[in-house]
PDB file of C-alpha atoms (C1' of nucleotides) in Angstrom:
ATOM      1  CA  MET E   1       8.742  75.467  20.883  1.00 37.00           C
ATOM      2  CA  SER E   2       9.400  76.218  24.570  1.00 36.00           C
ATOM      3  CA  GLY E   3      11.525  73.885  26.356  1.00 34.00           C
ATOM      4  CA  ASP E   4      10.606  75.974  29.923  1.00 35.00           C
ATOM      5  CA  GLY E   5      10.540  73.868  33.002  1.00 35.00           C
ATOM      6  CA  LEU E   6       7.172  72.298  31.862  1.00 37.00           C
ATOM      7  CA  GLU E   7       8.612  68.858  30.766  1.00 40.00           C
ATOM      8  CA  THR E   8       6.993  67.082  28.355  1.00 44.00           C
ATOM      9  CA  ASP E   9       7.932  63.637  28.776  1.00 43.00           C
ATOM     10  CA  GLN E  10       8.071  61.707  26.299  1.00 51.00           C
ATOM     11  CA  LEU E  11       7.352  58.111  27.635  1.00 58.00           C
ATOM     12  CA  VAL E  12       5.322  58.324  30.314  1.00 63.00           C
ATOM     13  CA  VAL E  13       3.101  55.190  29.929  1.00 69.00           C
ATOM     14  CA  ASP E  14       1.150  54.998  32.822  1.00 85.00           C
ATOM     15  CA  VAL E  15      -2.870  56.138  31.873  1.00 93.00           C
ATOM     16  CA  PHE E  16      -3.201  57.572  35.543  1.00 94.00           C
ATOM     17  CA  ALA E  17      -0.589  60.175  34.943  1.00 92.00           C
ATOM     18  CA  ARG E  18      -1.457  63.651  33.325  1.00 87.00           C
ATOM     19  CA  ASN E  19       0.783  64.155  30.592  1.00 82.00           C
ATOM     20  CA  CYS E  20       1.382  60.451  29.578  1.00 89.00           C
ATOM     21  CA  SER E  21       1.470  59.567  25.843  1.00 90.00           C
ATOM     22  CA  SER E  22      -0.943  56.500  26.138  1.00 93.00           C
ATOM     23  CA  ARG E  23      -3.607  58.998  27.496  1.00 94.00           C
ATOM     24  CA  GLY E  24      -3.643  60.632  24.088  1.00 93.00           C
ATOM     25  CA  ILE E  25      -3.985  58.061  22.190  1.00 95.00           C
ATOM     26  CA  LEU E  26      -6.698  56.361  24.550  1.00 96.00           C
ATOM     27  CA  GLU E  27      -8.816  59.395  24.061  1.00 95.00           C
ATOM     28  CA  HIS E  28      -8.869  59.555  20.425  1.00 96.00           C
ATOM     29  CA  ILE E  29      -9.824  55.924  20.758  1.00 97.00           C
ATOM     30  CA  THR E  30     -12.448  56.022  23.472  1.00 96.00           C
ATOM     31  CA  GLY E  31     -14.029  59.310  22.598  1.00 93.00           C
ATOM     32  CA  ARG E  32     -17.251  60.112  20.950  1.00 92.00           C
ATOM     33  CA  TRP E  33     -16.939  59.507  17.511  1.00 96.00           C
ATOM     34  CA  GLY E  34     -13.180  57.283  17.512  1.00 97.00           C
ATOM     35  CA  THR E  35     -15.144  54.227  19.241  1.00 97.00           C
ATOM     36  CA  LEU E  36     -17.993  53.691  16.874  1.00 97.00           C
ATOM     37  CA  ALA E  37     -15.637  54.435  13.915  1.00 97.00           C
ATOM     38  CA  LEU E  38     -13.067  51.618  15.259  1.00 97.00           C
ATOM     39  CA  ALA E  39     -16.173  49.695  15.587  1.00 97.00           C
ATOM     40  CA  ALA E  40     -17.819  50.401  12.191  1.00 97.00           C
ATOM     41  CA  LEU E  41     -14.641  49.491  10.363  1.00 97.00           C
ATOM     42  CA  ALA E  42     -14.212  46.268  12.451  1.00 97.00           C
ATOM     43  CA  GLU E  43     -16.580  44.998  10.231  1.00 96.00           C
ATOM     44  CA  GLY E  44     -14.966  45.838   7.289  1.00 97.00           C
ATOM     45  CA  PRO E  45     -13.450  48.662   5.019  1.00 98.00           C
ATOM     46  CA  PHE E  46     -15.721  51.789   4.373  1.00 97.00           C
ATOM     47  CA  ARG E  47     -15.628  54.360   1.903  1.00 97.00           C
ATOM     48  CA  PHE E  48     -16.310  57.805   3.671  1.00 97.00           C
ATOM     49  CA  ASN E  49     -19.818  58.372   3.103  1.00 97.00           C
ATOM     50  CA  ALA E  50     -20.575  54.681   3.888  1.00 97.00           C
ATOM     51  CA  LEU E  51     -19.087  55.434   6.975  1.00 96.00           C
ATOM     52  CA  ARG E  52     -20.947  58.406   7.710  1.00 96.00           C
ATOM     53  CA  ARG E  53     -24.008  56.332   6.898  1.00 95.00           C
ATOM     54  CA  LYS E  54     -23.183  53.593   9.275  1.00 95.00           C
ATOM     55  CA  VAL E  55     -22.319  56.021  12.135  1.00 96.00           C
ATOM     56  CA  ASP E  56     -25.780  57.892  12.725  1.00 95.00           C
ATOM     57  CA  GLY E  57     -25.587  61.496  13.582  1.00 94.00           C
ATOM     58  CA  VAL E  58     -21.614  62.050  12.787  1.00 96.00           C
ATOM     59  CA  SER E  59     -21.339  64.993  10.888  1.00 95.00           C
ATOM     60  CA  GLU E  60     -18.245  65.463   8.392  1.00 96.00           C
ATOM     61  CA  LYS E  61     -16.409  67.349   9.862  1.00 96.00           C
ATOM     62  CA  MET E  62     -16.257  64.911  13.277  1.00 97.00           C
ATOM     63  CA  LEU E  63     -15.693  62.184  11.212  1.00 97.00           C
ATOM     64  CA  ALA E  64     -12.797  63.423   9.161  1.00 97.00           C
ATOM     65  CA  GLN E  65     -11.394  64.661  12.268  1.00 97.00           C
ATOM     66  CA  THR E  66     -11.591  61.466  13.785  1.00 97.00           C
ATOM     67  CA  LEU E  67     -10.575  59.366  10.671  1.00 98.00           C
ATOM     68  CA  GLN E  68      -7.407  61.992  10.455  1.00 97.00           C
ATOM     69  CA  ALA E  69      -6.326  61.140  14.136  1.00 97.00           C
ATOM     70  CA  LEU E  70      -6.928  57.542  14.252  1.00 98.00           C
ATOM     71  CA  GLU E  71      -5.046  57.088  11.087  1.00 97.00           C
ATOM     72  CA  ARG E  72      -2.596  59.490  12.324  1.00 97.00           C
ATOM     73  CA  ASP E  73      -1.831  56.846  15.348  1.00 97.00           C
ATOM     74  CA  GLY E  74      -1.943  54.229  12.829  1.00 97.00           C
ATOM     75  CA  PHE E  75      -5.074  52.290  14.071  1.00 98.00           C
ATOM     76  CA  VAL E  76      -6.605  53.197  10.446  1.00 98.00           C
ATOM     77  CA  HIS E  77      -5.328  52.585   6.967  1.00 98.00           C
ATOM     78  CA  ARG E  78      -6.455  54.977   4.384  1.00 97.00           C
ATOM     79  CA  GLU E  79      -6.358  54.105   0.613  1.00 97.00           C
ATOM     80  CA  ALA E  80      -7.017  56.722  -1.714  1.00 96.00           C
ATOM     81  CA  GLU E  81      -7.680  55.975  -5.811  1.00 93.00           C
ATOM     82  CA  PRO E  82      -6.950  58.897  -7.406  1.00 89.00           C
ATOM     83  CA  THR E  83      -9.597  58.450  -9.889  1.00 90.00           C
ATOM     84  CA  ILE E  84     -12.526  60.809 -10.320  1.00 88.00           C
ATOM     85  CA  PRO E  85     -14.754  61.119  -8.392  1.00 90.00           C
ATOM     86  CA  PRO E  86     -12.424  59.617  -5.860  1.00 93.00           C
ATOM     87  CA  LYS E  87     -12.538  56.932  -4.338  1.00 96.00           C
ATOM     88  CA  VAL E  88     -10.907  56.701  -0.800  1.00 97.00           C
ATOM     89  CA  GLU E  89     -11.028  52.987   1.697  1.00 98.00           C
ATOM     90  CA  TYR E  90     -10.764  53.143   5.290  1.00 98.00           C
ATOM     91  CA  SER E  91      -9.597  50.118   7.036  1.00 98.00           C
ATOM     92  CA  LEU E  92      -7.895  49.049  10.384  1.00 98.00           C
ATOM     93  CA  THR E  93      -4.668  48.298  10.700  1.00 98.00           C
ATOM     94  CA  PRO E  94      -3.113  45.137  12.532  1.00 98.00           C
ATOM     95  CA  ARG E  95      -2.917  47.146  15.437  1.00 97.00           C
ATOM     96  CA  GLY E  96      -6.104  48.989  14.753  1.00 98.00           C
ATOM     97  CA  ALA E  97      -7.780  45.787  14.414  1.00 98.00           C
ATOM     98  CA  GLU E  98      -6.239  44.660  18.204  1.00 97.00           C
ATOM     99  CA  VAL E  99      -7.841  47.894  19.712  1.00 98.00           C
ATOM    100  CA  ALA E 100     -11.087  47.281  17.860  1.00 97.00           C
ATOM    101  CA  ALA E 101     -11.750  43.692  18.924  1.00 97.00           C
ATOM    102  CA  LYS E 102     -11.270  45.035  22.888  1.00 97.00           C
ATOM    103  CA  LEU E 103     -13.881  47.483  22.085  1.00 97.00           C
ATOM    104  CA  THR E 104     -16.449  44.806  20.104  1.00 96.00           C
ATOM    105  CA  ALA E 105     -16.213  43.168  23.369  1.00 97.00           C
ATOM    106  CA  LEU E 106     -16.827  46.476  25.946  1.00 97.00           C
ATOM    107  CA  ILE E 107     -19.809  47.144  23.464  1.00 96.00           C
ATOM    108  CA  GLU E 108     -21.406  44.051  23.489  1.00 95.00           C
ATOM    109  CA  VAL E 109     -20.942  43.868  27.602  1.00 96.00           C
ATOM    110  CA  VAL E 110     -22.793  46.910  27.368  1.00 96.00           C
ATOM    111  CA  GLU E 111     -25.646  46.459  24.730  1.00 95.00           C
ATOM    112  CA  SER E 112     -26.081  42.967  26.703  1.00 95.00           C
ATOM    113  CA  ALA E 113     -26.709  45.505  30.122  1.00 96.00           C
ATOM    114  CA  VAL E 114     -28.722  47.476  28.682  1.00 95.00           C
ATOM    115  CA  PRO E 115     -31.865  46.499  30.114  1.00 96.00           C
ATOM    116  CA  GLN E 116     -30.327  46.299  34.101  1.00 96.00           C
ATOM    117  CA  VAL E 117     -28.533  49.546  33.631  1.00 96.00           C
ATOM    118  CA  ALA E 118     -32.681  51.014  32.864  1.00 95.00           C
ATOM    119  CA  GLU E 119     -33.390  49.267  36.155  1.00 96.00           C
ATOM    120  CA  ALA E 120     -30.478  50.526  37.933  1.00 96.00           C
ATOM    121  CA  ARG E 121     -31.238  54.212  36.854  1.00 95.00           C
ATOM    122  CA  ALA E 122     -34.934  53.547  38.086  1.00 95.00           C
ATOM    123  CA  ARG E 123     -34.220  52.568  41.398  1.00 95.00           C
ATOM    124  CA  TYR E 124     -31.221  55.391  41.635  1.00 95.00           C
ATOM    125  CA  ASP E 125     -33.754  58.003  40.705  1.00 93.00           C
ATOM    126  CA  ALA E 126     -36.413  56.757  43.018  1.00 93.00           C
ATOM    127  CA  ALA E 127     -34.454  56.247  45.995  1.00 92.00           C
ATOM    128  CA  LYS E 128     -33.323  60.010  45.302  1.00 85.00           C
ATOM    129  CA  ALA E 129     -36.678  61.767  45.004  1.00 78.00           C
ATOM    130  CA  ARG E 130     -37.594  60.237  48.273  1.00 73.00           C
TER     131      ARG E 130
ATOM    132  CA  MET M   1     -37.626  37.761  17.727  1.00 39.00           C
ATOM    133  CA  SER M   2     -36.201  40.821  16.813  1.00 38.00           C
ATOM    134  CA  GLY M   3     -38.701  42.882  14.917  1.00 34.00           C
ATOM    135  CA  ASP M   4     -37.575  44.097  11.591  1.00 36.00           C
ATOM    136  CA  GLY M   5     -39.117  47.596  11.344  1.00 34.00           C
ATOM    137  CA  LEU M   6     -38.028  50.272  13.680  1.00 33.00           C
ATOM    138  CA  GLU M   7     -40.151  49.929  16.531  1.00 36.00           C
ATOM    139  CA  THR M   8     -39.183  52.535  18.994  1.00 38.00           C
ATOM    140  CA  ASP M   9     -37.196  55.211  20.408  1.00 42.00           C
ATOM    141  CA  GLN M  10     -37.094  53.141  24.082  1.00 49.00           C
ATOM    142  CA  LEU M  11     -35.245  49.846  23.106  1.00 59.00           C
ATOM    143  CA  VAL M  12     -32.872  50.812  20.221  1.00 64.00           C
ATOM    144  CA  VAL M  13     -29.641  48.803  21.151  1.00 70.00           C
ATOM    145  CA  ASP M  14     -27.294  48.854  18.238  1.00 86.00           C
ATOM    146  CA  VAL M  15     -24.708  51.204  19.170  1.00 93.00           C
ATOM    147  CA  PHE M  16     -24.322  52.597  15.443  1.00 94.00           C
ATOM    148  CA  ALA M  17     -27.965  54.208  15.999  1.00 93.00           C
ATOM    149  CA  ARG M  18     -28.647  57.763  17.216  1.00 88.00           C
ATOM    150  CA  ASN M  19     -31.030  57.965  20.608  1.00 83.00           C
ATOM    151  CA  CYS M  20     -29.767  54.490  21.269  1.00 90.00           C
ATOM    152  CA  SER M  21     -29.867  53.917  24.772  1.00 91.00           C
ATOM    153  CA  SER M  22     -25.999  51.861  24.828  1.00 93.00           C
ATOM    154  CA  ARG M  23     -24.683  54.868  23.362  1.00 94.00           C
ATOM    155  CA  GLY M  24     -25.304  57.352  26.159  1.00 94.00           C
ATOM    156  CA  ILE M  25     -24.251  54.172  29.216  1.00 95.00           C
ATOM    157  CA  LEU M  26     -21.042  53.987  26.461  1.00 96.00           C
ATOM    158  CA  GLU M  27     -20.162  57.450  26.751  1.00 95.00           C
ATOM    159  CA  HIS M  28     -20.361  57.580  30.093  1.00 96.00           C
ATOM    160  CA  ILE M  29     -17.874  54.828  30.360  1.00 97.00           C
ATOM    161  CA  THR M  30     -15.524  56.079  27.585  1.00 96.00           C
ATOM    162  CA  GLY M  31     -15.745  59.654  28.661  1.00 93.00           C
ATOM    163  CA  ARG M  32     -12.494  61.194  29.187  1.00 92.00           C
ATOM    164  CA  TRP M  33     -13.079  60.298  33.212  1.00 96.00           C
ATOM    165  CA  GLY M  34     -15.085  57.400  33.048  1.00 97.00           C
ATOM    166  CA  THR M  35     -12.436  55.143  31.896  1.00 97.00           C
ATOM    167  CA  LEU M  36      -9.988  56.074  34.120  1.00 97.00           C
ATOM    168  CA  ALA M  37     -12.254  56.156  37.165  1.00 97.00           C
ATOM    169  CA  LEU M  38     -13.459  52.561  36.215  1.00 97.00           C
ATOM    170  CA  ALA M  39     -10.133  51.049  35.632  1.00 97.00           C
ATOM    171  CA  ALA M  40      -8.946  52.581  38.881  1.00 97.00           C
ATOM    172  CA  LEU M  41     -11.500  50.791  40.783  1.00 97.00           C
ATOM    173  CA  ALA M  42     -10.524  47.530  38.943  1.00 97.00           C
ATOM    174  CA  GLU M  43      -7.335  47.894  41.502  1.00 96.00           C
ATOM    175  CA  GLY M  44     -10.154  47.953  44.414  1.00 97.00           C
ATOM    176  CA  PRO M  45     -12.253  50.156  46.260  1.00 98.00           C
ATOM    177  CA  PHE M  46     -11.105  53.511  46.630  1.00 97.00           C
ATOM    178  CA  ARG M  47     -12.257  56.653  48.935  1.00 97.00           C
ATOM    179  CA  PHE M  48     -13.285  59.940  47.113  1.00 97.00           C
ATOM    180  CA  ASN M  49      -9.875  61.814  47.841  1.00 96.00           C
ATOM    181  CA  ALA M  50      -7.663  58.597  47.008  1.00 96.00           C
ATOM    182  CA  LEU M  51      -9.481  58.061  43.706  1.00 96.00           C
ATOM    183  CA  ARG M  52      -8.535  61.792  42.652  1.00 96.00           C
ATOM    184  CA  ARG M  53      -5.180  61.348  43.647  1.00 95.00           C
ATOM    185  CA  LYS M  54      -4.846  58.171  41.771  1.00 95.00           C
ATOM    186  CA  VAL M  55      -6.521  59.645  38.747  1.00 96.00           C
ATOM    187  CA  ASP M  56      -3.899  62.634  38.316  1.00 94.00           C
ATOM    188  CA  GLY M  57      -5.647  65.482  36.728  1.00 93.00           C
ATOM    189  CA  VAL M  58      -9.141  65.022  37.624  1.00 96.00           C
ATOM    190  CA  SER M  59     -11.141  67.928  39.308  1.00 95.00           C
ATOM    191  CA  GLU M  60     -13.537  67.633  42.436  1.00 96.00           C
ATOM    192  CA  LYS M  61     -16.483  68.606  40.096  1.00 96.00           C
ATOM    193  CA  MET M  62     -15.881  65.917  37.245  1.00 96.00           C
ATOM    194  CA  LEU M  63     -15.015  63.210  39.106  1.00 97.00           C
ATOM    195  CA  ALA M  64     -17.974  63.494  41.411  1.00 97.00           C
ATOM    196  CA  GLN M  65     -19.766  64.171  38.144  1.00 97.00           C
ATOM    197  CA  THR M  66     -18.769  60.855  36.677  1.00 97.00           C
ATOM    198  CA  LEU M  67     -18.625  58.753  39.519  1.00 97.00           C
ATOM    199  CA  GLN M  68     -23.069  59.256  40.238  1.00 97.00           C
ATOM    200  CA  ALA M  69     -23.084  59.041  36.582  1.00 97.00           C
ATOM    201  CA  LEU M  70     -21.560  55.261  36.468  1.00 97.00           C
ATOM    202  CA  GLU M  71     -23.905  54.855  39.966  1.00 97.00           C
ATOM    203  CA  ARG M  72     -26.677  55.516  38.920  1.00 96.00           C
ATOM    204  CA  ASP M  73     -26.263  53.359  35.589  1.00 97.00           C
ATOM    205  CA  GLY M  74     -25.117  50.065  38.401  1.00 97.00           C
ATOM    206  CA  PHE M  75     -21.704  49.961  37.385  1.00 98.00           C
ATOM    207  CA  VAL M  76     -20.232  51.718  40.574  1.00 98.00           C
ATOM    208  CA  HIS M  77     -21.429  50.943  44.528  1.00 98.00           C
ATOM    209  CA  ARG M  78     -21.092  53.842  46.597  1.00 97.00           C
ATOM    210  CA  GLU M  79     -21.004  52.764  50.224  1.00 97.00           C
ATOM    211  CA  ALA M  80     -21.388  55.720  52.561  1.00 95.00           C
ATOM    212  CA  GLU M  81     -20.448  55.333  56.629  1.00 93.00           C
ATOM    213  CA  PRO M  82     -22.415  58.217  58.448  1.00 88.00           C
ATOM    214  CA  THR M  83     -19.762  59.173  60.475  1.00 90.00           C
ATOM    215  CA  ILE M  84     -17.827  62.446  61.211  1.00 87.00           C
ATOM    216  CA  PRO M  85     -15.796  63.174  59.142  1.00 89.00           C
ATOM    217  CA  PRO M  86     -17.997  61.342  56.370  1.00 93.00           C
ATOM    218  CA  LYS M  87     -16.413  58.190  54.970  1.00 95.00           C
ATOM    219  CA  VAL M  88     -17.575  57.331  51.467  1.00 97.00           C
ATOM    220  CA  GLU M  89     -16.007  54.007  49.459  1.00 97.00           C
ATOM    221  CA  TYR M  90     -16.349  53.706  46.030  1.00 98.00           C
ATOM    222  CA  SER M  91     -16.391  50.171  44.540  1.00 98.00           C
ATOM    223  CA  LEU M  92     -17.160  48.056  41.211  1.00 98.00           C
ATOM    224  CA  THR M  93     -20.531  46.366  40.776  1.00 98.00           C
ATOM    225  CA  PRO M  94     -20.078  42.659  39.102  1.00 98.00           C
ATOM    226  CA  ARG M  95     -21.260  44.537  36.088  1.00 97.00           C
ATOM    227  CA  GLY M  96     -18.697  47.585  37.010  1.00 98.00           C
ATOM    228  CA  ALA M  97     -16.196  44.777  36.712  1.00 98.00           C
ATOM    229  CA  GLU M  98     -16.903  43.187  33.783  1.00 97.00           C
ATOM    230  CA  VAL M  99     -16.668  46.658  31.946  1.00 97.00           C
ATOM    231  CA  ALA M 100     -13.875  47.171  33.926  1.00 97.00           C
ATOM    232  CA  ALA M 101     -12.052  44.611  32.717  1.00 97.00           C
ATOM    233  CA  LYS M 102     -12.357  44.978  29.058  1.00 97.00           C
ATOM    234  CA  LEU M 103     -11.342  48.718  29.348  1.00 96.00           C
ATOM    235  CA  THR M 104      -8.154  47.255  31.341  1.00 96.00           C
ATOM    236  CA  ALA M 105      -7.448  44.793  28.395  1.00 97.00           C
ATOM    237  CA  LEU M 106      -7.919  47.612  26.315  1.00 97.00           C
ATOM    238  CA  ILE M 107      -5.470  49.802  28.167  1.00 96.00           C
ATOM    239  CA  GLU M 108      -2.832  47.635  28.055  1.00 95.00           C
ATOM    240  CA  VAL M 109      -3.121  46.951  24.733  1.00 96.00           C
ATOM    241  CA  VAL M 110      -2.723  50.994  24.025  1.00 96.00           C
ATOM    242  CA  GLU M 111       0.198  50.956  26.076  1.00 95.00           C
ATOM    243  CA  SER M 112       2.220  48.437  24.482  1.00 95.00           C
ATOM    244  CA  ALA M 113       1.199  50.336  21.248  1.00 96.00           C
ATOM    245  CA  VAL M 114       2.883  53.650  22.264  1.00 95.00           C
ATOM    246  CA  PRO M 115       6.057  53.125  21.433  1.00 95.00           C
ATOM    247  CA  GLN M 116       4.698  51.833  17.679  1.00 96.00           C
ATOM    248  CA  VAL M 117       2.118  54.630  17.754  1.00 96.00           C
ATOM    249  CA  ALA M 118       4.746  57.673  18.263  1.00 95.00           C
ATOM    250  CA  GLU M 119       6.250  56.151  14.734  1.00 96.00           C
ATOM    251  CA  ALA M 120       3.252  56.353  13.040  1.00 97.00           C
ATOM    252  CA  ARG M 121       2.738  59.658  14.083  1.00 95.00           C
ATOM    253  CA  ALA M 122       6.409  60.476  13.009  1.00 95.00           C
ATOM    254  CA  ARG M 123       5.858  59.051   9.637  1.00 95.00           C
ATOM    255  CA  TYR M 124       2.667  61.053   9.064  1.00 95.00           C
ATOM    256  CA  ASP M 125       3.540  64.483   9.818  1.00 93.00           C
ATOM    257  CA  ALA M 126       6.734  63.532   8.326  1.00 93.00           C
ATOM    258  CA  ALA M 127       4.750  62.533   5.052  1.00 92.00           C
ATOM    259  CA  LYS M 128       2.300  65.415   5.536  1.00 86.00           C
ATOM    260  CA  ALA M 129       5.258  67.787   5.852  1.00 79.00           C
ATOM    261  CA  ARG M 130       6.442  67.048   2.610  1.00 74.00           C
TER     262      ARG M 130
ATOM    263  C1'  DC G   1     -13.456  64.411  54.450  1.00 94.80           C
ATOM    264  C1'  DA G   2     -16.897  64.690  50.877  1.00 94.80           C
ATOM    265  C1'  DG G   3     -18.775  66.917  48.246  1.00 94.80           C
ATOM    266  C1'  DT G   4     -22.496  71.283  46.148  1.00 94.80           C
ATOM    267  C1'  DA G   5     -22.906  75.968  43.896  1.00 94.80           C
ATOM    268  C1'  DT G   6     -21.068  79.480  40.487  1.00 94.80           C
ATOM    269  C1'  DC G   7     -18.558  81.421  37.286  1.00 94.80           C
ATOM    270  C1'  DC G   8     -16.377  81.401  33.000  1.00 94.80           C
ATOM    271  C1'  DA G   9     -12.791  80.061  28.950  1.00 94.80           C
ATOM    272  C1'  DA G  10     -11.790  76.452  25.884  1.00 94.80           C
ATOM    273  C1'  DG G  11     -12.656  73.753  22.391  1.00 94.80           C
ATOM    274  C1'  DA G  12     -15.965  70.397  20.869  1.00 94.80           C
ATOM    275  C1'  DC G  13     -19.680  70.284  17.559  1.00 94.80           C
ATOM    276  C1'  DG G  14     -22.913  70.855  13.744  1.00 94.80           C
ATOM    277  C1'  DA G  15     -24.252  73.224   9.400  1.00 94.80           C
ATOM    278  C1'  DT G  16     -23.505  74.869   5.785  1.00 94.80           C
ATOM    279  C1'  DA G  17     -21.100  76.663   1.933  1.00 94.80           C
ATOM    280  C1'  DC G  18     -17.333  75.579  -1.125  1.00 94.80           C
ATOM    281  C1'  DT G  19     -13.214  72.932  -3.280  1.00 94.80           C
ATOM    282  C1'  DG G  20     -10.715  69.461  -6.517  1.00 94.80           C
TER     283       DG G  20
ATOM    284  C1'  DC X   1     -17.124  61.527  -3.813  1.00 94.80           C
ATOM    285  C1'  DA X   2     -14.319  63.104  -0.611  1.00 94.80           C
ATOM    286  C1'  DG X   3     -12.848  66.270   1.804  1.00 94.80           C
ATOM    287  C1'  DT X   4     -11.601  71.964   3.977  1.00 94.80           C
ATOM    288  C1'  DA X   5     -13.449  76.490   5.523  1.00 94.80           C
ATOM    289  C1'  DT X   6     -15.747  78.963   8.363  1.00 94.80           C
ATOM    290  C1'  DC X   7     -18.932  80.120  11.850  1.00 94.80           C
ATOM    291  C1'  DG X   8     -21.700  80.212  15.757  1.00 94.80           C
ATOM    292  C1'  DT X   9     -23.807  77.355  19.196  1.00 94.80           C
ATOM    293  C1'  DC X  10     -23.552  74.784  23.299  1.00 94.80           C
ATOM    294  C1'  DT X  11     -21.543  71.359  26.341  1.00 94.80           C
ATOM    295  C1'  DT X  12     -17.324  70.451  29.161  1.00 94.80           C
ATOM    296  C1'  DG X  13     -14.102  71.321  32.455  1.00 94.80           C
ATOM    297  C1'  DG X  14     -11.139  73.536  35.737  1.00 94.80           C
ATOM    298  C1'  DA X  15     -10.773  77.239  39.579  1.00 94.80           C
ATOM    299  C1'  DT X  16     -12.844  78.161  43.410  1.00 94.80           C
ATOM    300  C1'  DA X  17     -15.710  79.053  47.182  1.00 94.80           C
ATOM    301  C1'  DC X  18     -19.036  77.120  50.285  1.00 94.80           C
ATOM    302  C1'  DT X  19     -21.437  73.691  53.270  1.00 94.80           C
ATOM    303  C1'  DG X  20     -22.491  69.168  56.216  1.00 94.80           C
TER     304       DG X  20
END
DNA sequence: CAGTATCCAAGACGATACTG
DNA sequence: CAGTATCGTCTTGGATACTG
C-alpha cells in the first residue's frame, strides 16, 4: 500500500478522466464478455453452465471471471444452494437490470444496423483500394 | 420469414452466436476506447488531437485505430481539409449518433451508480476476507 | 497537425486438468 | 455442477520515432 505522489482519487466520476472510478466499472460492463453476460441475464436467471451455453464461445475461466467482477460491482446476484451437486443461479440486481436495459437497447440498434454496416464497410474498403 | 435451420455464417445476427456479424460491430463500439470516442463525439465534432486530449489516456495509435474501425463501420464521419497543416474533423454519422445516444445513457447510469458500486465492492471484499 | 511504423511488455484469453 | 489452478499463446496497447 503506497501513498506516494500518485493519488488514486477515490471519487473522480467523469468517464473521460484517467483514473476515474466510472471507467473501471464501465469496462467490466462493456468488456468482451460483460456485455453478453448482462444481456443474457436480462432474459432471466441462469445457472452457470446454462449461461455458458447461451453465451456462445466463452470459456469457463472468462465466464467465472466476468461474473465475479459483475457480482463484486453489485450488478449480478449469485445464489448458491449448498446441495450436491451444487446449484448456483445468477440473476441481475435492480441496478444490474438498469444497466442491462441500456445494453439491450444498444444491442438492438446494432443488430438493426448490421446490413448498413456491411454496406459501409464495402464502400470504405472499395474507396481505400482505389 | 426467419429460417429455422442454421443457414449460413454470413448473416447471423444474434449477438449470442459465435461468428456473428453483430458481435464484431458491438466490440468496436464497446471496446476500451470505442465507447469513449463515441461519447466524446456525441458532444460535437472534434479534431484528432482535441479528441485525444478529451479522451484522457488514449495513445495516438489506439485513437487512430479506433476511429478507423468506427469510420469503416459507418458510425463516424471523417472530413479532411487538404490544407497545410492538415485539418481533419471527426463527427458522428446519423447512425453513429443513435449508437452514441445509447452509450451516453449507459454512461449516465454507471456514473450515478458509482457510490453504490463502491459500497458493493467493500461488502464483497469484506465477505470474502472472512 | 495528423497520422504511420516498429518494437516490446503486460495481460487477456483458451484448453486442459483437477477439486469440492 | 460449479468452479479453481496452471500454462502457453496471441492480442492489446503504450512509447517512440518518423513522414507528409
